[in-house]
């Protein structure tokens, strides 16, 4: 018998050698079954791209005032018409898209980071620390989200950054409660006790074993929370506590259009439709993520 061996490259590795690829294929296979969620995902991608490149391809200045063309109806020249200051509404919506997404993403990032930290600490260590953190979360949850954000902005003052802080604060309890519950479930698993017995410290266990196992509900909650954050921020701007004129923020544009809702409905209609589309896209995308990432729905 010959002892010579032929070394051939392994090109088709079993799924076990590429767990991330197998997990991604499994996730996408389940996700694409939900046609509405798939459309929502593509729409979000389109909105992000529009927010990035849109301001560079628009024709008009979003803040330039020209009373000679004020309250123009939608036309080939002004697709969405003009407002009471003669500003092109289509241009203002395109420029306002980046502000809307900025508020949504950053406010949820702030609320998620703090909420995840508090939820993991409460669920992992339990005891008195858990009770204190959860009672604080209960106090925050006792206020309706929009009222809590309204109170915070009233204290801090009306500005876009203060809106982000306010929306981030009222997002903390939702993340904290979800993460706490998931952490409690993971903490009771036998392999966590085995890792502790091997001498792993708490930080290593939390970051390498707890957080990766509870990432699915966090991702779903973050996606759905972005829609809530955008709606809340638009509501605060509608009340005059968010972005200040002449910033092309959709909630503020909707507020400006109230006075012309009967005679010139396009002034309020298009900003309102823009808010609805973005919120709807994130909601149906989040529902699709929840269905795809839920282990109970593998069949």
PDB file of C-alpha atoms in Angstrom:
ATOM      1  CA  UNK A   1       0.000   0.000   0.000  1.00  0.00           C
ATOM      2  CA  UNK A   2       1.203   3.480  -0.778  1.00  0.00           C
ATOM      3  CA  UNK A   3       1.684   5.907   2.066  1.00  0.00           C
ATOM      4  CA  UNK A   4       1.286   8.870  -0.259  1.00  0.00           C
ATOM      5  CA  UNK A   5      -1.684  11.062   0.474  1.00  0.00           C
ATOM      6  CA  UNK A   6      -3.302  13.601  -1.723  1.00  0.00           C
ATOM      7  CA  UNK A   7      -3.887  16.936  -0.060  1.00  0.00           C
ATOM      8  CA  UNK A   8      -7.014  18.427  -1.535  1.00  0.00           C
ATOM      9  CA  UNK A   9      -8.560  21.658  -0.303  1.00  0.00           C
ATOM     10  CA  UNK A  10     -11.848  21.289   1.508  1.00  0.00           C
ATOM     11  CA  UNK A  11     -14.330  23.513  -0.261  1.00  0.00           C
ATOM     12  CA  UNK A  12     -17.657  22.200   0.996  1.00  0.00           C
ATOM     13  CA  UNK A  13     -17.446  22.347   4.737  1.00  0.00           C
ATOM     14  CA  UNK A  14     -20.313  20.937   6.778  1.00  0.00           C
ATOM     15  CA  UNK A  15     -22.654  23.466   8.320  1.00  0.00           C
ATOM     16  CA  UNK A  16     -20.983  22.888  11.699  1.00  0.00           C
ATOM     17  CA  UNK A  17     -17.771  24.441  10.356  1.00  0.00           C
ATOM     18  CA  UNK A  18     -19.636  27.582   9.266  1.00  0.00           C
ATOM     19  CA  UNK A  19     -22.182  28.197  12.011  1.00  0.00           C
ATOM     20  CA  UNK A  20     -22.580  31.891  11.236  1.00  0.00           C
ATOM     21  CA  UNK A  21     -23.348  31.126   7.588  1.00  0.00           C
ATOM     22  CA  UNK A  22     -25.805  28.378   8.487  1.00  0.00           C
ATOM     23  CA  UNK A  23     -27.527  30.640  11.014  1.00  0.00           C
ATOM     24  CA  UNK A  24     -27.758  33.483   8.504  1.00  0.00           C
ATOM     25  CA  UNK A  25     -29.251  31.218   5.820  1.00  0.00           C
ATOM     26  CA  UNK A  26     -31.753  29.814   8.294  1.00  0.00           C
ATOM     27  CA  UNK A  27     -32.710  33.312   9.455  1.00  0.00           C
ATOM     28  CA  UNK A  28     -33.123  34.698   5.931  1.00  0.00           C
ATOM     29  CA  UNK A  29     -35.122  31.660   4.837  1.00  0.00           C
ATOM     30  CA  UNK A  30     -37.638  32.259   7.614  1.00  0.00           C
ATOM     31  CA  UNK A  31     -37.566  36.028   7.258  1.00  0.00           C
ATOM     32  CA  UNK A  32     -38.316  36.095   3.525  1.00  0.00           C
ATOM     33  CA  UNK A  33     -41.507  34.076   4.094  1.00  0.00           C
ATOM     34  CA  UNK A  34     -42.973  37.252   5.561  1.00  0.00           C
ATOM     35  CA  UNK A  35     -43.430  39.333   2.416  1.00  0.00           C
ATOM     36  CA  UNK A  36     -44.555  42.420   4.322  1.00  0.00           C
ATOM     37  CA  UNK A  37     -41.464  42.333   6.537  1.00  0.00           C
ATOM     38  CA  UNK A  38     -39.238  41.873   3.492  1.00  0.00           C
ATOM     39  CA  UNK A  39     -40.815  44.932   1.885  1.00  0.00           C
ATOM     40  CA  UNK A  40     -40.328  46.817   5.151  1.00  0.00           C
ATOM     41  CA  UNK A  41     -36.650  45.882   5.203  1.00  0.00           C
ATOM     42  CA  UNK A  42     -36.088  47.020   1.642  1.00  0.00           C
ATOM     43  CA  UNK A  43     -38.017  50.214   2.356  1.00  0.00           C
ATOM     44  CA  UNK A  44     -35.823  50.973   5.383  1.00  0.00           C
ATOM     45  CA  UNK A  45     -32.735  50.415   3.255  1.00  0.00           C
ATOM     46  CA  UNK A  46     -34.158  52.770   0.616  1.00  0.00           C
ATOM     47  CA  UNK A  47     -34.919  55.416   3.254  1.00  0.00           C
ATOM     48  CA  UNK A  48     -31.401  55.217   4.669  1.00  0.00           C
ATOM     49  CA  UNK A  49     -29.869  55.577   1.211  1.00  0.00           C
ATOM     50  CA  UNK A  50     -32.201  58.483   0.448  1.00  0.00           C
ATOM     51  CA  UNK A  51     -31.241  60.190   3.713  1.00  0.00           C
ATOM     52  CA  UNK A  52     -27.558  59.868   2.766  1.00  0.00           C
ATOM     53  CA  UNK A  53     -27.585  60.889  -0.882  1.00  0.00           C
ATOM     54  CA  UNK A  54     -30.893  62.784  -1.137  1.00  0.00           C
ATOM     55  CA  UNK A  55     -29.646  66.169   0.147  1.00  0.00           C
ATOM     56  CA  UNK A  56     -26.949  66.179  -2.535  1.00  0.00           C
ATOM     57  CA  UNK A  57     -29.335  65.729  -5.451  1.00  0.00           C
ATOM     58  CA  UNK A  58     -32.212  68.014  -4.481  1.00  0.00           C
ATOM     59  CA  UNK A  59     -32.641  71.231  -6.447  1.00  0.00           C
ATOM     60  CA  UNK A  60     -33.875  73.717  -3.861  1.00  0.00           C
ATOM     61  CA  UNK A  61     -32.643  75.007  -0.513  1.00  0.00           C
ATOM     62  CA  UNK A  62     -34.801  73.546   2.301  1.00  0.00           C
ATOM     63  CA  UNK A  63     -34.678  76.763   4.369  1.00  0.00           C
ATOM     64  CA  UNK A  64     -34.706  79.468   1.693  1.00  0.00           C
ATOM     65  CA  UNK A  65     -37.795  81.685   1.892  1.00  0.00           C
ATOM     66  CA  UNK A  66     -39.506  82.956  -1.260  1.00  0.00           C
ATOM     67  CA  UNK A  67     -42.958  84.407  -0.658  1.00  0.00           C
ATOM     68  CA  UNK A  68     -43.558  84.837  -4.380  1.00  0.00           C
ATOM     69  CA  UNK A  69     -44.144  81.080  -4.695  1.00  0.00           C
ATOM     70  CA  UNK A  70     -45.769  80.374  -1.348  1.00  0.00           C
ATOM     71  CA  UNK A  71     -48.507  77.735  -1.087  1.00  0.00           C
ATOM     72  CA  UNK A  72     -48.034  76.406  -4.604  1.00  0.00           C
ATOM     73  CA  UNK A  73     -49.983  73.245  -5.399  1.00  0.00           C
ATOM     74  CA  UNK A  74     -48.036  70.052  -6.289  1.00  0.00           C
ATOM     75  CA  UNK A  75     -46.758  70.271  -9.851  1.00  0.00           C
ATOM     76  CA  UNK A  76     -43.994  69.074 -12.148  1.00  0.00           C
ATOM     77  CA  UNK A  77     -41.757  71.823 -10.784  1.00  0.00           C
ATOM     78  CA  UNK A  78     -42.679  71.436  -7.121  1.00  0.00           C
ATOM     79  CA  UNK A  79     -43.557  67.772  -6.673  1.00  0.00           C
ATOM     80  CA  UNK A  80     -45.089  68.185  -3.220  1.00  0.00           C
ATOM     81  CA  UNK A  81     -45.916  71.880  -3.586  1.00  0.00           C
ATOM     82  CA  UNK A  82     -44.563  74.711  -1.430  1.00  0.00           C
ATOM     83  CA  UNK A  83     -45.370  75.815   2.107  1.00  0.00           C
ATOM     84  CA  UNK A  84     -46.463  79.196   3.497  1.00  0.00           C
ATOM     85  CA  UNK A  85     -42.886  80.477   3.291  1.00  0.00           C
ATOM     86  CA  UNK A  86     -42.397  79.392  -0.317  1.00  0.00           C
ATOM     87  CA  UNK A  87     -40.094  76.489   0.557  1.00  0.00           C
ATOM     88  CA  UNK A  88     -40.218  73.313  -1.519  1.00  0.00           C
ATOM     89  CA  UNK A  89     -41.895  70.634   0.588  1.00  0.00           C
ATOM     90  CA  UNK A  90     -40.297  67.704  -1.262  1.00  0.00           C
ATOM     91  CA  UNK A  91     -36.810  69.106  -0.591  1.00  0.00           C
ATOM     92  CA  UNK A  92     -37.635  69.667   3.083  1.00  0.00           C
ATOM     93  CA  UNK A  93     -38.927  66.107   3.458  1.00  0.00           C
ATOM     94  CA  UNK A  94     -35.767  64.681   1.881  1.00  0.00           C
ATOM     95  CA  UNK A  95     -33.554  66.755   4.186  1.00  0.00           C
ATOM     96  CA  UNK A  96     -35.763  65.942   7.161  1.00  0.00           C
ATOM     97  CA  UNK A  97     -35.420  62.204   6.575  1.00  0.00           C
ATOM     98  CA  UNK A  98     -31.854  62.183   7.895  1.00  0.00           C
ATOM     99  CA  UNK A  99     -32.996  64.081  11.006  1.00  0.00           C
ATOM    100  CA  UNK A 100     -35.833  61.635  11.600  1.00  0.00           C
ATOM    101  CA  UNK A 101     -33.616  58.573  11.281  1.00  0.00           C
ATOM    102  CA  UNK A 102     -30.914  60.257  13.365  1.00  0.00           C
ATOM    103  CA  UNK A 103     -33.348  60.831  16.210  1.00  0.00           C
ATOM    104  CA  UNK A 104     -34.729  57.295  15.961  1.00  0.00           C
ATOM    105  CA  UNK A 105     -31.399  55.481  15.886  1.00  0.00           C
ATOM    106  CA  UNK A 106     -29.537  57.565  18.462  1.00  0.00           C
ATOM    107  CA  UNK A 107     -32.358  57.768  21.003  1.00  0.00           C
ATOM    108  CA  UNK A 108     -32.825  53.993  20.860  1.00  0.00           C
ATOM    109  CA  UNK A 109     -29.055  53.516  21.113  1.00  0.00           C
ATOM    110  CA  UNK A 110     -28.985  55.590  24.305  1.00  0.00           C
ATOM    111  CA  UNK A 111     -32.036  53.914  25.818  1.00  0.00           C
ATOM    112  CA  UNK A 112     -30.905  50.456  24.708  1.00  0.00           C
ATOM    113  CA  UNK A 113     -27.380  50.787  26.102  1.00  0.00           C
ATOM    114  CA  UNK A 114     -28.581  51.915  29.535  1.00  0.00           C
ATOM    115  CA  UNK A 115     -31.559  49.539  29.589  1.00  0.00           C
ATOM    116  CA  UNK A 116     -29.477  46.509  28.572  1.00  0.00           C
ATOM    117  CA  UNK A 117     -26.892  47.292  31.238  1.00  0.00           C
ATOM    118  CA  UNK A 118     -29.508  47.671  33.983  1.00  0.00           C
ATOM    119  CA  UNK A 119     -31.471  44.617  32.822  1.00  0.00           C
ATOM    120  CA  UNK A 120     -28.415  42.338  32.740  1.00  0.00           C
ATOM    121  CA  UNK A 121     -27.240  43.521  36.171  1.00  0.00           C
ATOM    122  CA  UNK A 122     -30.712  43.045  37.653  1.00  0.00           C
ATOM    123  CA  UNK A 123     -31.274  39.623  36.091  1.00  0.00           C
ATOM    124  CA  UNK A 124     -27.795  38.227  36.691  1.00  0.00           C
ATOM    125  CA  UNK A 125     -27.229  39.302  40.290  1.00  0.00           C
ATOM    126  CA  UNK A 126     -30.839  39.436  41.498  1.00  0.00           C
ATOM    127  CA  UNK A 127     -31.601  40.154  45.140  1.00  0.00           C
ATOM    128  CA  UNK A 128     -31.858  43.690  46.472  1.00  0.00           C
ATOM    129  CA  UNK A 129     -30.120  45.181  43.429  1.00  0.00           C
ATOM    130  CA  UNK A 130     -32.750  43.612  41.182  1.00  0.00           C
ATOM    131  CA  UNK A 131     -35.553  45.003  43.337  1.00  0.00           C
ATOM    132  CA  UNK A 132     -34.145  48.538  43.344  1.00  0.00           C
ATOM    133  CA  UNK A 133     -33.578  48.642  39.579  1.00  0.00           C
ATOM    134  CA  UNK A 134     -36.976  47.182  38.740  1.00  0.00           C
ATOM    135  CA  UNK A 135     -38.825  49.541  41.084  1.00  0.00           C
ATOM    136  CA  UNK A 136     -37.176  52.488  39.328  1.00  0.00           C
ATOM    137  CA  UNK A 137     -38.237  51.017  35.989  1.00  0.00           C
ATOM    138  CA  UNK A 138     -41.782  50.597  37.321  1.00  0.00           C
ATOM    139  CA  UNK A 139     -41.869  54.283  38.240  1.00  0.00           C
ATOM    140  CA  UNK A 140     -40.788  55.253  34.713  1.00  0.00           C
ATOM    141  CA  UNK A 141     -43.326  52.873  33.195  1.00  0.00           C
ATOM    142  CA  UNK A 142     -46.088  54.440  35.283  1.00  0.00           C
ATOM    143  CA  UNK A 143     -45.927  57.480  32.979  1.00  0.00           C
ATOM    144  CA  UNK A 144     -47.138  57.252  29.387  1.00  0.00           C
ATOM    145  CA  UNK A 145     -44.116  57.492  27.110  1.00  0.00           C
ATOM    146  CA  UNK A 146     -45.093  60.729  25.386  1.00  0.00           C
ATOM    147  CA  UNK A 147     -45.891  62.432  28.723  1.00  0.00           C
ATOM    148  CA  UNK A 148     -42.577  61.359  30.241  1.00  0.00           C
ATOM    149  CA  UNK A 149     -40.694  62.624  27.187  1.00  0.00           C
ATOM    150  CA  UNK A 150     -42.736  65.832  27.273  1.00  0.00           C
ATOM    151  CA  UNK A 151     -41.834  66.420  30.921  1.00  0.00           C
ATOM    152  CA  UNK A 152     -38.126  65.813  30.271  1.00  0.00           C
ATOM    153  CA  UNK A 153     -38.023  68.139  27.254  1.00  0.00           C
ATOM    154  CA  UNK A 154     -39.916  70.787  29.215  1.00  0.00           C
ATOM    155  CA  UNK A 155     -37.169  70.718  31.847  1.00  0.00           C
ATOM    156  CA  UNK A 156     -34.222  70.506  29.425  1.00  0.00           C
ATOM    157  CA  UNK A 157     -35.620  72.897  26.819  1.00  0.00           C
ATOM    158  CA  UNK A 158     -36.803  72.447  23.248  1.00  0.00           C
ATOM    159  CA  UNK A 159     -34.097  71.196  20.878  1.00  0.00           C
ATOM    160  CA  UNK A 160     -33.384  68.154  18.747  1.00  0.00           C
ATOM    161  CA  UNK A 161     -30.659  66.844  21.072  1.00  0.00           C
ATOM    162  CA  UNK A 162     -32.927  67.192  24.110  1.00  0.00           C
ATOM    163  CA  UNK A 163     -35.604  65.243  22.243  1.00  0.00           C
ATOM    164  CA  UNK A 164     -33.080  62.434  21.692  1.00  0.00           C
ATOM    165  CA  UNK A 165     -32.250  62.409  25.410  1.00  0.00           C
ATOM    166  CA  UNK A 166     -35.924  62.415  26.399  1.00  0.00           C
ATOM    167  CA  UNK A 167     -36.904  59.625  24.007  1.00  0.00           C
ATOM    168  CA  UNK A 168     -33.832  57.647  25.078  1.00  0.00           C
ATOM    169  CA  UNK A 169     -34.795  57.906  28.747  1.00  0.00           C
ATOM    170  CA  UNK A 170     -38.346  56.712  28.210  1.00  0.00           C
ATOM    171  CA  UNK A 171     -36.999  53.787  26.146  1.00  0.00           C
ATOM    172  CA  UNK A 172     -34.862  52.490  29.033  1.00  0.00           C
ATOM    173  CA  UNK A 173     -37.592  50.573  30.954  1.00  0.00           C
ATOM    174  CA  UNK A 174     -38.700  48.547  27.919  1.00  0.00           C
ATOM    175  CA  UNK A 175     -35.158  47.295  27.280  1.00  0.00           C
ATOM    176  CA  UNK A 176     -34.447  46.721  30.970  1.00  0.00           C
ATOM    177  CA  UNK A 177     -37.494  44.517  31.538  1.00  0.00           C
ATOM    178  CA  UNK A 178     -36.962  42.405  28.415  1.00  0.00           C
ATOM    179  CA  UNK A 179     -33.253  41.922  29.091  1.00  0.00           C
ATOM    180  CA  UNK A 180     -33.851  41.105  32.748  1.00  0.00           C
ATOM    181  CA  UNK A 181     -36.369  38.388  31.904  1.00  0.00           C
ATOM    182  CA  UNK A 182     -34.104  36.863  29.264  1.00  0.00           C
ATOM    183  CA  UNK A 183     -31.090  37.014  31.585  1.00  0.00           C
ATOM    184  CA  UNK A 184     -32.999  35.211  34.322  1.00  0.00           C
ATOM    185  CA  UNK A 185     -33.751  32.363  31.901  1.00  0.00           C
ATOM    186  CA  UNK A 186     -30.152  32.065  30.682  1.00  0.00           C
ATOM    187  CA  UNK A 187     -28.666  32.345  34.166  1.00  0.00           C
ATOM    188  CA  UNK A 188     -30.500  29.201  35.260  1.00  0.00           C
ATOM    189  CA  UNK A 189     -29.003  27.037  32.504  1.00  0.00           C
ATOM    190  CA  UNK A 190     -26.611  24.302  33.603  1.00  0.00           C
ATOM    191  CA  UNK A 191     -23.741  25.342  31.375  1.00  0.00           C
ATOM    192  CA  UNK A 192     -23.588  28.735  33.129  1.00  0.00           C
ATOM    193  CA  UNK A 193     -23.020  26.914  36.431  1.00  0.00           C
ATOM    194  CA  UNK A 194     -20.360  24.806  34.739  1.00  0.00           C
ATOM    195  CA  UNK A 195     -18.565  27.895  33.452  1.00  0.00           C
ATOM    196  CA  UNK A 196     -18.648  29.414  36.932  1.00  0.00           C
ATOM    197  CA  UNK A 197     -17.180  26.211  38.356  1.00  0.00           C
ATOM    198  CA  UNK A 198     -14.302  26.484  35.880  1.00  0.00           C
ATOM    199  CA  UNK A 199     -13.429  29.875  37.354  1.00  0.00           C
ATOM    200  CA  UNK A 200     -14.832  32.308  34.771  1.00  0.00           C
ATOM    201  CA  UNK A 201     -15.579  35.742  36.212  1.00  0.00           C
ATOM    202  CA  UNK A 202     -18.925  37.497  35.950  1.00  0.00           C
ATOM    203  CA  UNK A 203     -17.860  39.960  33.240  1.00  0.00           C
ATOM    204  CA  UNK A 204     -16.685  37.145  30.977  1.00  0.00           C
ATOM    205  CA  UNK A 205     -19.869  35.172  31.548  1.00  0.00           C
ATOM    206  CA  UNK A 206     -22.092  38.175  30.855  1.00  0.00           C
ATOM    207  CA  UNK A 207     -20.351  39.293  27.652  1.00  0.00           C
ATOM    208  CA  UNK A 208     -19.473  35.893  26.182  1.00  0.00           C
ATOM    209  CA  UNK A 209     -22.396  33.742  27.250  1.00  0.00           C
ATOM    210  CA  UNK A 210     -25.378  35.772  28.493  1.00  0.00           C
ATOM    211  CA  UNK A 211     -25.594  38.670  26.012  1.00  0.00           C
ATOM    212  CA  UNK A 212     -25.094  36.515  22.870  1.00  0.00           C
ATOM    213  CA  UNK A 213     -27.945  34.255  24.006  1.00  0.00           C
ATOM    214  CA  UNK A 214     -30.373  37.118  24.589  1.00  0.00           C
ATOM    215  CA  UNK A 215     -29.491  39.143  21.471  1.00  0.00           C
ATOM    216  CA  UNK A 216     -32.613  38.127  19.526  1.00  0.00           C
ATOM    217  CA  UNK A 217     -35.207  39.878  21.733  1.00  0.00           C
ATOM    218  CA  UNK A 218     -32.888  42.884  22.013  1.00  0.00           C
ATOM    219  CA  UNK A 219     -32.676  43.252  18.227  1.00  0.00           C
ATOM    220  CA  UNK A 220     -36.418  42.923  17.816  1.00  0.00           C
ATOM    221  CA  UNK A 221     -37.131  45.398  20.604  1.00  0.00           C
ATOM    222  CA  UNK A 222     -34.646  47.904  19.178  1.00  0.00           C
ATOM    223  CA  UNK A 223     -36.236  47.743  15.725  1.00  0.00           C
ATOM    224  CA  UNK A 224     -39.751  48.234  17.034  1.00  0.00           C
ATOM    225  CA  UNK A 225     -38.559  50.925  19.423  1.00  0.00           C
ATOM    226  CA  UNK A 226     -37.132  53.005  16.588  1.00  0.00           C
ATOM    227  CA  UNK A 227     -40.652  53.381  15.193  1.00  0.00           C
ATOM    228  CA  UNK A 228     -41.936  54.497  18.607  1.00  0.00           C
ATOM    229  CA  UNK A 229     -39.017  56.905  19.005  1.00  0.00           C
ATOM    230  CA  UNK A 230     -39.642  58.500  15.610  1.00  0.00           C
ATOM    231  CA  UNK A 231     -43.343  58.895  16.352  1.00  0.00           C
ATOM    232  CA  UNK A 232     -42.648  60.399  19.795  1.00  0.00           C
ATOM    233  CA  UNK A 233     -39.991  62.778  18.476  1.00  0.00           C
ATOM    234  CA  UNK A 234     -42.352  63.925  15.724  1.00  0.00           C
ATOM    235  CA  UNK A 235     -45.049  64.479  18.338  1.00  0.00           C
ATOM    236  CA  UNK A 236     -42.745  66.630  20.454  1.00  0.00           C
ATOM    237  CA  UNK A 237     -41.729  68.674  17.416  1.00  0.00           C
ATOM    238  CA  UNK A 238     -45.414  69.015  16.509  1.00  0.00           C
ATOM    239  CA  UNK A 239     -45.944  70.591  19.939  1.00  0.00           C
ATOM    240  CA  UNK A 240     -43.028  72.965  19.369  1.00  0.00           C
ATOM    241  CA  UNK A 241     -40.646  71.251  21.820  1.00  0.00           C
ATOM    242  CA  UNK A 242     -38.413  69.516  19.308  1.00  0.00           C
ATOM    243  CA  UNK A 243     -36.489  70.834  16.330  1.00  0.00           C
ATOM    244  CA  UNK A 244     -36.838  74.585  16.016  1.00  0.00           C
ATOM    245  CA  UNK A 245     -37.598  76.529  12.793  1.00  0.00           C
ATOM    246  CA  UNK A 246     -36.412  76.567  10.089  1.00  0.00           C
ATOM    247  CA  UNK A 247     -35.167  72.988  10.606  1.00  0.00           C
ATOM    248  CA  UNK A 248     -37.006  70.688   8.149  1.00  0.00           C
ATOM    249  CA  UNK A 249     -38.263  68.237  10.765  1.00  0.00           C
ATOM    250  CA  UNK A 250     -41.403  66.316   9.786  1.00  0.00           C
ATOM    251  CA  UNK A 251     -43.306  66.867  13.026  1.00  0.00           C
ATOM    252  CA  UNK A 252     -42.647  70.606  12.888  1.00  0.00           C
ATOM    253  CA  UNK A 253     -43.676  70.681   9.207  1.00  0.00           C
ATOM    254  CA  UNK A 254     -46.899  68.889  10.106  1.00  0.00           C
ATOM    255  CA  UNK A 255     -47.549  71.458  12.810  1.00  0.00           C
ATOM    256  CA  UNK A 256     -47.002  74.321  10.361  1.00  0.00           C
ATOM    257  CA  UNK A 257     -49.501  72.767   7.982  1.00  0.00           C
ATOM    258  CA  UNK A 258     -52.351  72.740  10.515  1.00  0.00           C
ATOM    259  CA  UNK A 259     -53.400  76.272   9.645  1.00  0.00           C
ATOM    260  CA  UNK A 260     -53.738  75.369   5.965  1.00  0.00           C
ATOM    261  CA  UNK A 261     -55.245  71.893   6.279  1.00  0.00           C
ATOM    262  CA  UNK A 262     -58.525  72.836   4.552  1.00  0.00           C
ATOM    263  CA  UNK A 263     -57.361  75.293   1.886  1.00  0.00           C
ATOM    264  CA  UNK A 264     -53.927  73.807   1.134  1.00  0.00           C
ATOM    265  CA  UNK A 265     -53.953  70.237   2.490  1.00  0.00           C
ATOM    266  CA  UNK A 266     -50.691  69.294   0.752  1.00  0.00           C
ATOM    267  CA  UNK A 267     -48.713  71.347   3.307  1.00  0.00           C
ATOM    268  CA  UNK A 268     -49.642  68.889   6.080  1.00  0.00           C
ATOM    269  CA  UNK A 269     -50.420  65.811   3.986  1.00  0.00           C
ATOM    270  CA  UNK A 270     -46.950  64.963   2.698  1.00  0.00           C
ATOM    271  CA  UNK A 271     -45.064  65.302   6.031  1.00  0.00           C
ATOM    272  CA  UNK A 272     -47.769  63.187   7.662  1.00  0.00           C
ATOM    273  CA  UNK A 273     -47.492  60.497   4.991  1.00  0.00           C
ATOM    274  CA  UNK A 274     -43.697  60.490   5.381  1.00  0.00           C
ATOM    275  CA  UNK A 275     -44.017  59.823   9.130  1.00  0.00           C
ATOM    276  CA  UNK A 276     -46.551  57.047   8.532  1.00  0.00           C
ATOM    277  CA  UNK A 277     -44.354  55.310   5.932  1.00  0.00           C
ATOM    278  CA  UNK A 278     -41.223  55.312   8.110  1.00  0.00           C
ATOM    279  CA  UNK A 279     -43.046  54.131  11.243  1.00  0.00           C
ATOM    280  CA  UNK A 280     -44.919  51.444   9.300  1.00  0.00           C
ATOM    281  CA  UNK A 281     -41.679  50.214   7.675  1.00  0.00           C
ATOM    282  CA  UNK A 282     -39.930  49.730  11.021  1.00  0.00           C
ATOM    283  CA  UNK A 283     -42.986  48.111  12.590  1.00  0.00           C
ATOM    284  CA  UNK A 284     -43.511  45.467   9.911  1.00  0.00           C
ATOM    285  CA  UNK A 285     -39.755  44.868   9.683  1.00  0.00           C
ATOM    286  CA  UNK A 286     -39.630  44.357  13.453  1.00  0.00           C
ATOM    287  CA  UNK A 287     -42.554  41.923  13.295  1.00  0.00           C
ATOM    288  CA  UNK A 288     -40.707  39.948  10.637  1.00  0.00           C
ATOM    289  CA  UNK A 289     -37.551  39.862  12.738  1.00  0.00           C
ATOM    290  CA  UNK A 290     -39.530  38.616  15.715  1.00  0.00           C
ATOM    291  CA  UNK A 291     -41.022  35.777  13.674  1.00  0.00           C
ATOM    292  CA  UNK A 292     -37.650  34.826  12.165  1.00  0.00           C
ATOM    293  CA  UNK A 293     -35.682  34.986  15.412  1.00  0.00           C
ATOM    294  CA  UNK A 294     -38.277  33.292  17.625  1.00  0.00           C
ATOM    295  CA  UNK A 295     -37.104  29.693  18.219  1.00  0.00           C
ATOM    296  CA  UNK A 296     -40.715  28.632  18.814  1.00  0.00           C
ATOM    297  CA  UNK A 297     -41.479  29.315  15.141  1.00  0.00           C
ATOM    298  CA  UNK A 298     -38.847  27.052  13.570  1.00  0.00           C
ATOM    299  CA  UNK A 299     -41.524  24.819  12.163  1.00  0.00           C
TER     300      UNK A 299
END
